[in-house]
Tab-separated table of N, CA and C in Angstrom:
chain	number	residue	atom	x	y	z
A	468	MET	N	141.485	160.101	142.441
A	468	MET	CA	142.394	158.979	142.420
A	468	MET	C	141.679	157.814	141.745
A	469	ARG	N	142.397	157.135	140.906
A	469	ARG	CA	141.813	155.978	140.230
A	469	ARG	C	142.708	154.768	140.447
A	470	LEU	N	142.102	153.693	140.916
A	470	LEU	CA	142.835	152.456	141.126
A	470	LEU	C	142.787	151.623	139.854
A	471	ALA	N	143.840	150.878	139.624
A	471	ALA	CA	143.895	149.973	138.481
A	471	ALA	C	142.893	148.836	138.688
A	472	ALA	N	142.417	148.263	137.597
A	472	ALA	CA	141.504	147.120	137.672
A	472	ALA	C	142.146	145.990	138.476
A	473	TYR	N	143.448	145.828	138.346
A	473	TYR	CA	144.197	144.804	139.071
A	473	TYR	C	143.958	144.947	140.582
A	474	THR	N	144.043	146.169	141.073
A	474	THR	CA	143.834	146.440	142.493
A	474	THR	C	142.379	146.216	142.872
A	475	ASP	N	141.472	146.654	142.027
A	475	ASP	CA	140.046	146.438	142.252
A	475	ASP	C	139.766	144.945	142.402
A	476	TYR	N	140.325	144.143	141.527
A	476	TYR	CA	140.121	142.695	141.593
A	476	TYR	C	140.703	142.122	142.884
A	477	GLY	N	141.860	142.605	143.281
A	477	GLY	CA	142.463	142.143	144.526
A	477	GLY	C	141.589	142.456	145.730
A	478	LEU	N	141.033	143.653	145.751
A	478	LEU	CA	140.133	144.022	146.841
A	478	LEU	C	138.887	143.145	146.835
A	479	ARG	N	138.364	142.839	145.661
A	479	ARG	CA	137.184	141.970	145.563
A	479	ARG	C	137.472	140.577	146.125
A	480	VAL	N	138.635	140.036	145.791
A	480	VAL	CA	139.011	138.712	146.309
A	480	VAL	C	139.017	138.734	147.833
A	481	LEU	N	139.663	139.737	148.407
A	481	LEU	CA	139.760	139.810	149.864
A	481	LEU	C	138.397	140.038	150.511
A	482	MET	N	137.571	140.867	149.896
A	482	MET	CA	136.220	141.098	150.419
A	482	MET	C	135.408	139.803	150.409
A	483	ARG	N	135.552	139.040	149.337
A	483	ARG	CA	134.809	137.778	149.219
A	483	ARG	C	135.275	136.772	150.256
A	484	LEU	N	136.584	136.674	150.448
A	484	LEU	CA	137.113	135.743	151.442
A	484	LEU	C	136.720	136.169	152.854
A	485	ALA	N	136.659	137.467	153.097
A	485	ALA	CA	136.241	137.971	154.409
A	485	ALA	C	134.781	137.629	154.692
A	486	GLY	N	133.978	137.507	153.648
A	486	GLY	CA	132.565	137.163	153.810
A	486	GLY	C	132.324	135.705	154.151
A	487	ALA	N	133.348	134.877	154.012
A	487	ALA	CA	133.234	133.444	154.322
A	487	ALA	C	134.534	132.975	154.967
A	488	PRO	N	134.841	133.484	156.165
A	488	PRO	CA	136.144	133.196	156.770
A	488	PRO	C	136.406	131.722	157.075
A	489	ASP	N	135.357	130.931	157.200
A	489	ASP	CA	135.530	129.513	157.515
A	489	ASP	C	135.472	128.621	156.282
A	490	GLU	N	135.461	129.233	155.117
A	490	GLU	CA	135.303	128.489	153.866
A	490	GLU	C	136.482	128.773	152.936
A	491	ALA	N	136.986	127.725	152.279
A	491	ALA	CA	137.997	127.899	151.229
A	491	ALA	C	137.240	128.087	149.919
A	492	ILE	N	137.550	129.166	149.210
A	492	ILE	CA	136.820	129.499	147.982
A	492	ILE	C	137.786	129.456	146.808
A	493	SER	N	137.386	128.804	145.741
A	493	SER	CA	138.270	128.661	144.579
A	493	SER	C	138.368	129.961	143.786
A	494	THR	N	139.483	130.098	143.101
A	494	THR	CA	139.681	131.247	142.215
A	494	THR	C	138.602	131.258	141.139
A	495	GLY	N	138.266	130.082	140.617
A	495	GLY	CA	137.236	129.985	139.589
A	495	GLY	C	135.880	130.472	140.068
A	496	ARG	N	135.544	130.142	141.287
A	496	ARG	CA	134.258	130.584	141.846
A	496	ARG	C	134.222	132.104	141.990
A	497	ILE	N	135.307	132.669	142.501
A	497	ILE	CA	135.371	134.128	142.652
A	497	ILE	C	135.328	134.797	141.285
A	498	ALA	N	136.067	134.245	140.333
A	498	ALA	CA	136.068	134.804	138.975
A	498	ALA	C	134.653	134.802	138.404
A	499	GLY	N	133.923	133.717	138.615
A	499	GLY	CA	132.554	133.628	138.124
A	499	GLY	C	131.614	134.604	138.816
A	500	GLU	N	131.748	134.728	140.125
A	500	GLU	CA	130.872	135.627	140.883
A	500	GLU	C	131.062	137.085	140.477
A	501	PHE	N	132.293	137.453	140.146
A	501	PHE	CA	132.586	138.848	139.817
A	501	PHE	C	132.790	139.086	138.323
A	502	ALA	N	132.556	138.064	137.504
A	502	ALA	CA	132.709	138.174	136.044
A	502	ALA	C	134.088	138.706	135.658
A	503	ILE	N	135.112	138.057	136.211
A	503	ILE	CA	136.506	138.416	135.953
A	503	ILE	C	137.174	137.230	135.270
A	504	SER	N	138.069	137.485	134.342
A	504	SER	CA	138.835	136.422	133.698
A	504	SER	C	139.593	135.627	134.762
A	505	GLN	N	139.443	134.307	134.722
A	505	GLN	CA	140.125	133.465	135.703
A	505	GLN	C	141.640	133.572	135.561
A	506	ASN	N	142.140	133.685	134.338
A	506	ASN	CA	143.587	133.824	134.131
A	506	ASN	C	144.112	135.112	134.748
A	507	HIS	N	143.389	136.203	134.547
A	507	HIS	CA	143.811	137.485	135.118
A	507	HIS	C	143.726	137.431	136.643
A	508	LEU	N	142.651	136.841	137.149
A	508	LEU	CA	142.478	136.757	138.591
A	508	LEU	C	143.570	135.900	139.232
A	509	ALA	N	144.041	134.878	138.527
A	509	ALA	CA	145.114	134.026	139.056
A	509	ALA	C	146.373	134.844	139.333
A	510	LYS	N	146.672	135.818	138.481
A	510	LYS	CA	147.838	136.689	138.701
A	510	LYS	C	147.650	137.535	139.952
A	511	VAL	N	146.456	138.053	140.115
A	511	VAL	CA	146.147	138.866	141.291
A	511	VAL	C	146.265	138.012	142.552
A	512	VAL	N	145.736	136.796	142.500
A	512	VAL	CA	145.772	135.883	143.644
A	512	VAL	C	147.218	135.558	144.029
A	513	ARG	N	148.070	135.313	143.043
A	513	ARG	CA	149.491	135.051	143.339
A	513	ARG	C	150.116	136.242	144.058
A	514	ASP	N	149.819	137.429	143.584
A	514	ASP	CA	150.355	138.644	144.189
A	514	ASP	C	149.846	138.815	145.627
A	515	LEU	N	148.580	138.535	145.847
A	515	LEU	CA	148.029	138.618	147.203
A	515	LEU	C	148.686	137.592	148.125
A	516	GLY	N	149.001	136.428	147.598
A	516	GLY	CA	149.707	135.415	148.380
A	516	GLY	C	151.107	135.871	148.746
A	517	ARG	N	151.821	136.428	147.767
A	517	ARG	CA	153.176	136.947	148.035
A	517	ARG	C	153.148	138.081	149.055
A	518	GLY	N	152.050	138.818	149.078
A	518	GLY	CA	151.920	139.932	150.012
A	518	GLY	C	151.494	139.518	151.409
A	519	GLY	N	151.225	138.235	151.610
A	519	GLY	CA	150.838	137.755	152.930
A	519	GLY	C	149.373	137.981	153.276
A	520	PHE	N	148.543	138.174	152.266
A	520	PHE	CA	147.125	138.411	152.507
A	520	PHE	C	146.300	137.130	152.453
A	521	ILE	N	146.667	136.217	151.554
A	521	ILE	CA	145.891	134.989	151.394
A	521	ILE	C	146.810	133.780	151.329
A	522	VAL	N	146.208	132.633	151.549
A	522	VAL	CA	146.903	131.362	151.410
A	522	VAL	C	146.031	130.481	150.519
A	523	SER	N	146.689	129.697	149.690
A	523	SER	CA	145.988	128.810	148.772
A	523	SER	C	146.229	127.376	149.200
A	524	GLN	N	145.156	126.605	149.258
A	524	GLN	CA	145.246	125.201	149.636
A	524	GLN	C	144.772	124.361	148.467
A	525	ARG	N	145.582	123.393	148.081
A	525	ARG	CA	145.228	122.507	146.967
A	525	ARG	C	144.373	121.352	147.465
A	526	GLY	N	143.762	120.671	146.513
A	526	GLY	CA	143.017	119.463	146.850
A	526	GLY	C	141.518	119.668	146.846
A	527	ARG	N	140.833	118.596	147.219
A	527	ARG	CA	139.369	118.583	147.166
A	527	ARG	C	138.746	119.670	148.037
A	528	ALA	N	139.280	119.859	149.210
A	528	ALA	CA	138.754	120.886	150.117
A	528	ALA	C	139.559	122.176	149.990
A	529	GLY	N	140.273	122.312	148.888
A	529	GLY	CA	141.152	123.456	148.706
A	529	GLY	C	140.435	124.721	148.293
A	530	GLY	N	141.225	125.745	148.163
A	530	GLY	CA	140.718	127.054	147.776
A	530	GLY	C	141.530	128.136	148.449
A	531	LEU	N	141.006	129.322	148.428
A	531	LEU	CA	141.684	130.474	149.005
A	531	LEU	C	141.085	130.819	150.358
A	532	ARG	N	141.956	131.272	151.250
A	532	ARG	CA	141.543	131.759	152.571
A	532	ARG	C	142.396	132.970	152.914
A	533	LEU	N	141.868	133.804	153.789
A	533	LEU	CA	142.672	134.914	154.292
A	533	LEU	C	143.778	134.364	155.178
A	534	MET	N	144.957	134.936	155.078
A	534	MET	CA	146.078	134.507	155.899
A	534	MET	C	145.989	135.119	157.303
A	535	ARG	N	145.359	136.278	157.386
A	535	ARG	CA	145.188	136.975	158.663
A	535	ARG	C	143.709	137.300	158.840
A	536	PRO	N	143.290	137.615	160.052
A	536	PRO	CA	141.889	138.015	160.231
A	536	PRO	C	141.568	139.249	159.379
A	537	ALA	N	140.365	139.278	158.836
A	537	ALA	CA	139.950	140.401	157.984
A	537	ALA	C	140.024	141.729	158.732
A	538	GLN	N	139.848	141.687	160.046
A	538	GLN	CA	139.918	142.903	160.856
A	538	GLN	C	141.331	143.464	160.930
A	539	ALA	N	142.317	142.653	160.561
A	539	ALA	CA	143.719	143.074	160.642
A	539	ALA	C	144.276	143.535	159.301
A	540	ILE	N	143.453	143.557	158.267
A	540	ILE	CA	143.904	143.953	156.924
A	540	ILE	C	143.176	145.232	156.530
A	541	THR	N	143.931	146.310	156.322
A	541	THR	CA	143.286	147.562	155.912
A	541	THR	C	143.288	147.696	154.394
A	542	LEU	N	142.332	148.460	153.910
A	542	LEU	CA	142.272	148.731	152.472
A	542	LEU	C	143.546	149.433	152.015
A	543	GLY	N	144.055	150.341	152.837
A	543	GLY	CA	145.277	151.064	152.478
A	543	GLY	C	146.464	150.139	152.303
A	544	GLU	N	146.587	149.166	153.189
A	544	GLU	CA	147.683	148.197	153.098
A	544	GLU	C	147.617	147.426	151.783
A	545	VAL	N	146.424	147.026	151.412
A	545	VAL	CA	146.235	146.262	150.175
A	545	VAL	C	146.540	147.135	148.958
A	546	VAL	N	146.023	148.347	148.957
A	546	VAL	CA	146.249	149.253	147.826
A	546	VAL	C	147.735	149.553	147.677
A	547	ARG	N	148.428	149.802	148.772
A	547	ARG	CA	149.874	150.056	148.688
A	547	ARG	C	150.609	148.862	148.084
A	548	HIS	N	150.173	147.655	148.443
A	548	HIS	CA	150.832	146.458	147.919
A	548	HIS	C	150.554	146.274	146.428
A	549	LEU	N	149.311	146.421	146.028
A	549	LEU	CA	148.938	146.139	144.643
A	549	LEU	C	149.219	147.296	143.689
A	550	GLU	N	149.203	148.515	144.186
A	550	GLU	CA	149.453	149.701	143.356
A	550	GLU	C	150.896	150.158	143.560
A	551	ARG	N	151.824	149.314	143.246
A	551	ARG	CA	153.237	149.659	143.454
A	551	ARG	C	153.649	150.894	142.666
A	552	LYS	N	152.992	151.132	141.566
A	552	LYS	CA	153.317	152.283	140.721
A	552	LYS	C	152.225	153.339	140.873
A	553	PHE	N	151.864	153.645	142.098
A	553	PHE	CA	150.755	154.558	142.366
A	553	PHE	C	151.149	155.983	141.985
A	554	ALA	N	151.384	156.178	140.710
A	554	ALA	CA	151.811	157.471	140.180
A	554	ALA	C	150.584	158.272	139.772
A	555	VAL	N	150.222	159.222	140.604
A	555	VAL	CA	149.062	160.059	140.320
A	555	VAL	C	149.303	160.859	139.046
A	556	VAL	N	150.516	161.339	138.886
A	556	VAL	CA	150.936	162.060	137.680
A	556	VAL	C	152.312	161.542	137.275
A	557	GLU	N	152.750	161.919	136.116
A	557	GLU	CA	153.984	161.396	135.528
A	557	GLU	C	155.204	161.530	136.444
A	558	CYS	N	155.339	162.656	137.115
A	558	CYS	CA	156.539	162.882	137.928
A	558	CYS	C	156.589	161.992	139.167
A	559	PHE	N	155.498	161.283	139.485
A	559	PHE	CA	155.488	160.373	140.624
A	559	PHE	C	156.039	158.999	140.253
A	560	ARG	N	156.263	158.754	138.967
A	560	ARG	CA	156.796	157.457	138.550
A	560	ARG	C	158.180	157.241	139.151
A	561	ALA	N	158.557	155.993	139.296
A	561	ALA	CA	159.860	155.652	139.873
A	561	ALA	C	161.010	156.281	139.100
A	562	ASP	N	160.851	156.394	137.773
A	562	ASP	CA	161.920	156.975	136.954
A	562	ASP	C	161.817	158.497	136.850
A	563	GLY	N	160.859	159.084	137.549
A	563	GLY	CA	160.708	160.535	137.545
A	563	GLY	C	159.918	161.089	136.382
A	564	GLY	N	159.606	160.256	135.420
A	564	GLY	CA	158.847	160.720	134.265
A	564	GLY	C	159.643	161.696	133.421
A	565	GLY	N	158.972	162.329	132.516
A	565	GLY	CA	159.657	163.254	131.616
A	565	GLY	C	159.146	164.674	131.737
A	566	CYS	N	158.557	165.020	132.853
A	566	CYS	CA	157.982	166.346	133.012
A	566	CYS	C	159.079	167.399	133.163
A	567	LEU	N	158.995	168.430	132.364
A	567	LEU	CA	159.981	169.513	132.403
A	567	LEU	C	159.792	170.431	133.607
A	568	LEU	N	158.628	170.375	134.232
A	568	LEU	CA	158.354	171.239	135.383
A	568	LEU	C	158.917	170.697	136.693
A	569	THR	N	159.311	169.447	136.722
A	569	THR	CA	159.695	168.775	137.960
A	569	THR	C	160.620	169.595	138.862
A	570	PRO	N	161.678	170.191	138.364
A	570	PRO	CA	162.562	170.914	139.290
A	570	PRO	C	161.896	172.102	139.990
A	571	HIS	N	160.865	172.683	139.391
A	571	HIS	CA	160.258	173.890	139.952
A	571	HIS	C	158.748	173.766	140.112
A	572	CYS	N	158.243	172.567	140.135
A	572	CYS	CA	156.792	172.342	140.153
A	572	CYS	C	156.184	172.713	141.508
A	573	ARG	N	155.081	173.433	141.451
A	573	ARG	CA	154.361	173.807	142.665
A	573	ARG	C	153.123	172.933	142.866
A	574	LEU	N	152.837	172.080	141.910
A	574	LEU	CA	151.672	171.204	141.983
A	574	LEU	C	151.989	169.884	142.685
A	575	ARG	N	153.190	169.409	142.520
A	575	ARG	CA	153.565	168.098	143.055
A	575	ARG	C	153.308	167.958	144.560
A	576	PRO	N	153.675	168.936	145.395
A	576	PRO	CA	153.421	168.762	146.837
A	576	PRO	C	151.933	168.598	147.167
A	577	GLN	N	151.080	169.323	146.459
A	577	GLN	CA	149.648	169.212	146.717
A	577	GLN	C	149.114	167.845	146.275
A	578	LEU	N	149.577	167.373	145.134
A	578	LEU	CA	149.145	166.055	144.667
A	578	LEU	C	149.675	164.947	145.572
A	579	SER	N	150.869	165.131	146.074
A	579	SER	CA	151.438	164.158	147.004
A	579	SER	C	150.614	164.119	148.293
A	580	ALA	N	150.239	165.285	148.793
A	580	ALA	CA	149.419	165.352	150.005
A	580	ALA	C	148.051	164.710	149.767
A	581	ALA	N	147.478	164.936	148.592
A	581	ALA	CA	146.181	164.332	148.265
A	581	ALA	C	146.291	162.811	148.214
A	582	ARG	N	147.368	162.317	147.623
A	582	ARG	CA	147.576	160.861	147.558
A	582	ARG	C	147.700	160.287	148.965
A	583	GLU	N	148.464	160.945	149.814
A	583	GLU	CA	148.641	160.455	151.187
A	583	GLU	C	147.331	160.508	151.972
A	584	ALA	N	146.520	161.541	151.756
A	584	ALA	CA	145.216	161.635	152.424
A	584	ALA	C	144.292	160.507	151.956
A	585	PHE	N	144.341	160.201	150.670
A	585	PHE	CA	143.550	159.109	150.102
A	585	PHE	C	143.927	157.786	150.773
A	586	LEU	N	145.219	157.515	150.858
A	586	LEU	CA	145.681	156.272	151.471
A	586	LEU	C	145.381	156.249	152.969
A	587	ALA	N	145.514	157.390	153.634
A	587	ALA	CA	145.206	157.460	155.065
A	587	ALA	C	143.736	157.132	155.314
A	588	GLU	N	142.871	157.598	154.436
A	588	GLU	CA	141.441	157.280	154.564
A	588	GLU	C	141.215	155.781	154.380
A	589	LEU	N	141.896	155.181	153.416
A	589	LEU	CA	141.771	153.736	153.208
A	589	LEU	C	142.325	152.953	154.395
A	590	ASP	N	143.303	153.512	155.094
A	590	ASP	CA	143.863	152.857	156.278
A	590	ASP	C	142.850	152.768	157.418
A	591	ARG	N	141.815	153.568	157.364
A	591	ARG	CA	140.807	153.594	158.429
A	591	ARG	C	139.766	152.490	158.277
A	592	THR	N	139.778	151.785	157.158
A	592	THR	CA	138.771	150.753	156.896
A	592	THR	C	139.438	149.400	156.696
A	593	THR	N	138.866	148.377	157.309
A	593	THR	CA	139.408	147.028	157.155
A	593	THR	C	138.595	146.245	156.125
A	594	ILE	N	139.196	145.174	155.676
A	594	ILE	CA	138.511	144.269	154.753
A	594	ILE	C	137.249	143.704	155.417
A	595	ALA	N	137.286	143.497	156.729
A	595	ALA	CA	136.116	142.971	157.447
A	595	ALA	C	134.908	143.887	157.282
A	596	GLU	N	135.152	145.189	157.242
A	596	GLU	CA	134.059	146.151	157.105
A	596	GLU	C	133.457	146.148	155.702
A	597	CYS	N	134.153	145.537	154.759
A	597	CYS	CA	133.701	145.497	153.360
A	597	CYS	C	133.376	144.078	152.916
A	598	ALA	N	133.232	143.160	153.867
A	598	ALA	CA	133.036	141.743	153.538
A	598	ALA	C	131.848	141.530	152.612
A	599	TRP	N	132.005	140.558	151.711
A	599	TRP	CA	130.997	140.231	150.697
A	599	TRP	C	130.653	138.759	150.838
A	600	LEU	N	129.370	138.442	151.011
A	600	LEU	CA	128.962	137.055	151.257
A	600	LEU	C	128.868	136.192	150.018
A	601	GLY	N	128.817	136.794	148.861
A	601	GLY	CA	128.710	136.014	147.638
A	601	GLY	C	127.341	136.135	147.007
A	602	ALA	N	127.271	135.680	145.792
A	602	ALA	CA	126.044	135.828	145.006
A	602	ALA	C	124.944	134.891	145.488
A	603	ARG	N	123.717	135.384	145.448
A	603	ARG	CA	122.535	134.572	145.726
A	603	ARG	C	121.793	134.378	144.420
A	604	PRO	N	121.160	133.249	144.229
A	604	PRO	CA	120.388	133.054	142.996
A	604	PRO	C	119.333	134.149	142.840
A	605	GLY	N	119.333	134.789	141.693
A	605	GLY	CA	118.323	135.793	141.391
A	605	GLY	C	118.542	137.163	141.984
A	606	GLY	N	119.684	137.404	142.574
A	606	GLY	CA	119.879	138.738	143.142
A	606	GLY	C	121.308	139.000	143.521
A	607	PRO	N	121.584	140.237	143.877
A	607	PRO	CA	122.944	140.583	144.272
A	607	PRO	C	123.286	139.969	145.625
A	608	ALA	N	124.551	139.857	145.875
A	608	ALA	CA	125.005	139.280	147.132
A	608	ALA	C	124.762	140.249	148.279
A	609	PRO	N	124.402	139.724	149.440
A	609	PRO	CA	124.238	140.586	150.603
A	609	PRO	C	125.599	141.025	151.131
A	610	VAL	N	125.611	142.122	151.824
A	610	VAL	CA	126.832	142.649	152.417
A	610	VAL	C	126.773	142.387	153.910
A	611	VAL	N	127.904	142.017	154.511
A	611	VAL	CA	127.981	141.778	155.945
A	611	VAL	C	127.990	143.117	156.659
A	612	ASN	N	127.186	143.259	157.709
A	612	ASN	CA	127.193	144.499	158.512
A	612	ASN	C	127.982	144.310	159.770
């Protein structure tokens, strides 16, 4: 299974916010820490806000914060929200794709089961378990245990 970069970026934002639950962190700061385009990250942040994962506060003390405790947000929930078109193969697309095997395919049930197992595994882990404290000068950021 491969997640889109969009989803990867969304997970990074949530992991970073989970690493500093009492701090509002700007989109620009997160973009810089993860070497992501700020414009692209802004789209991801809007989507996370619409999904009820984060809240954005304007002003001098503004920035992004988790809307719910990190322990209450699973990786699976986030992936389902951001990967709306989680089509492992063409026939999983909303429009059914153009596969000629679809009416008699014996592969689709197995791929569907694999996708569900993948998401079920992600449901077992929360954002809190993947929290990221942020970059330190001269080295990688520590991970919260």
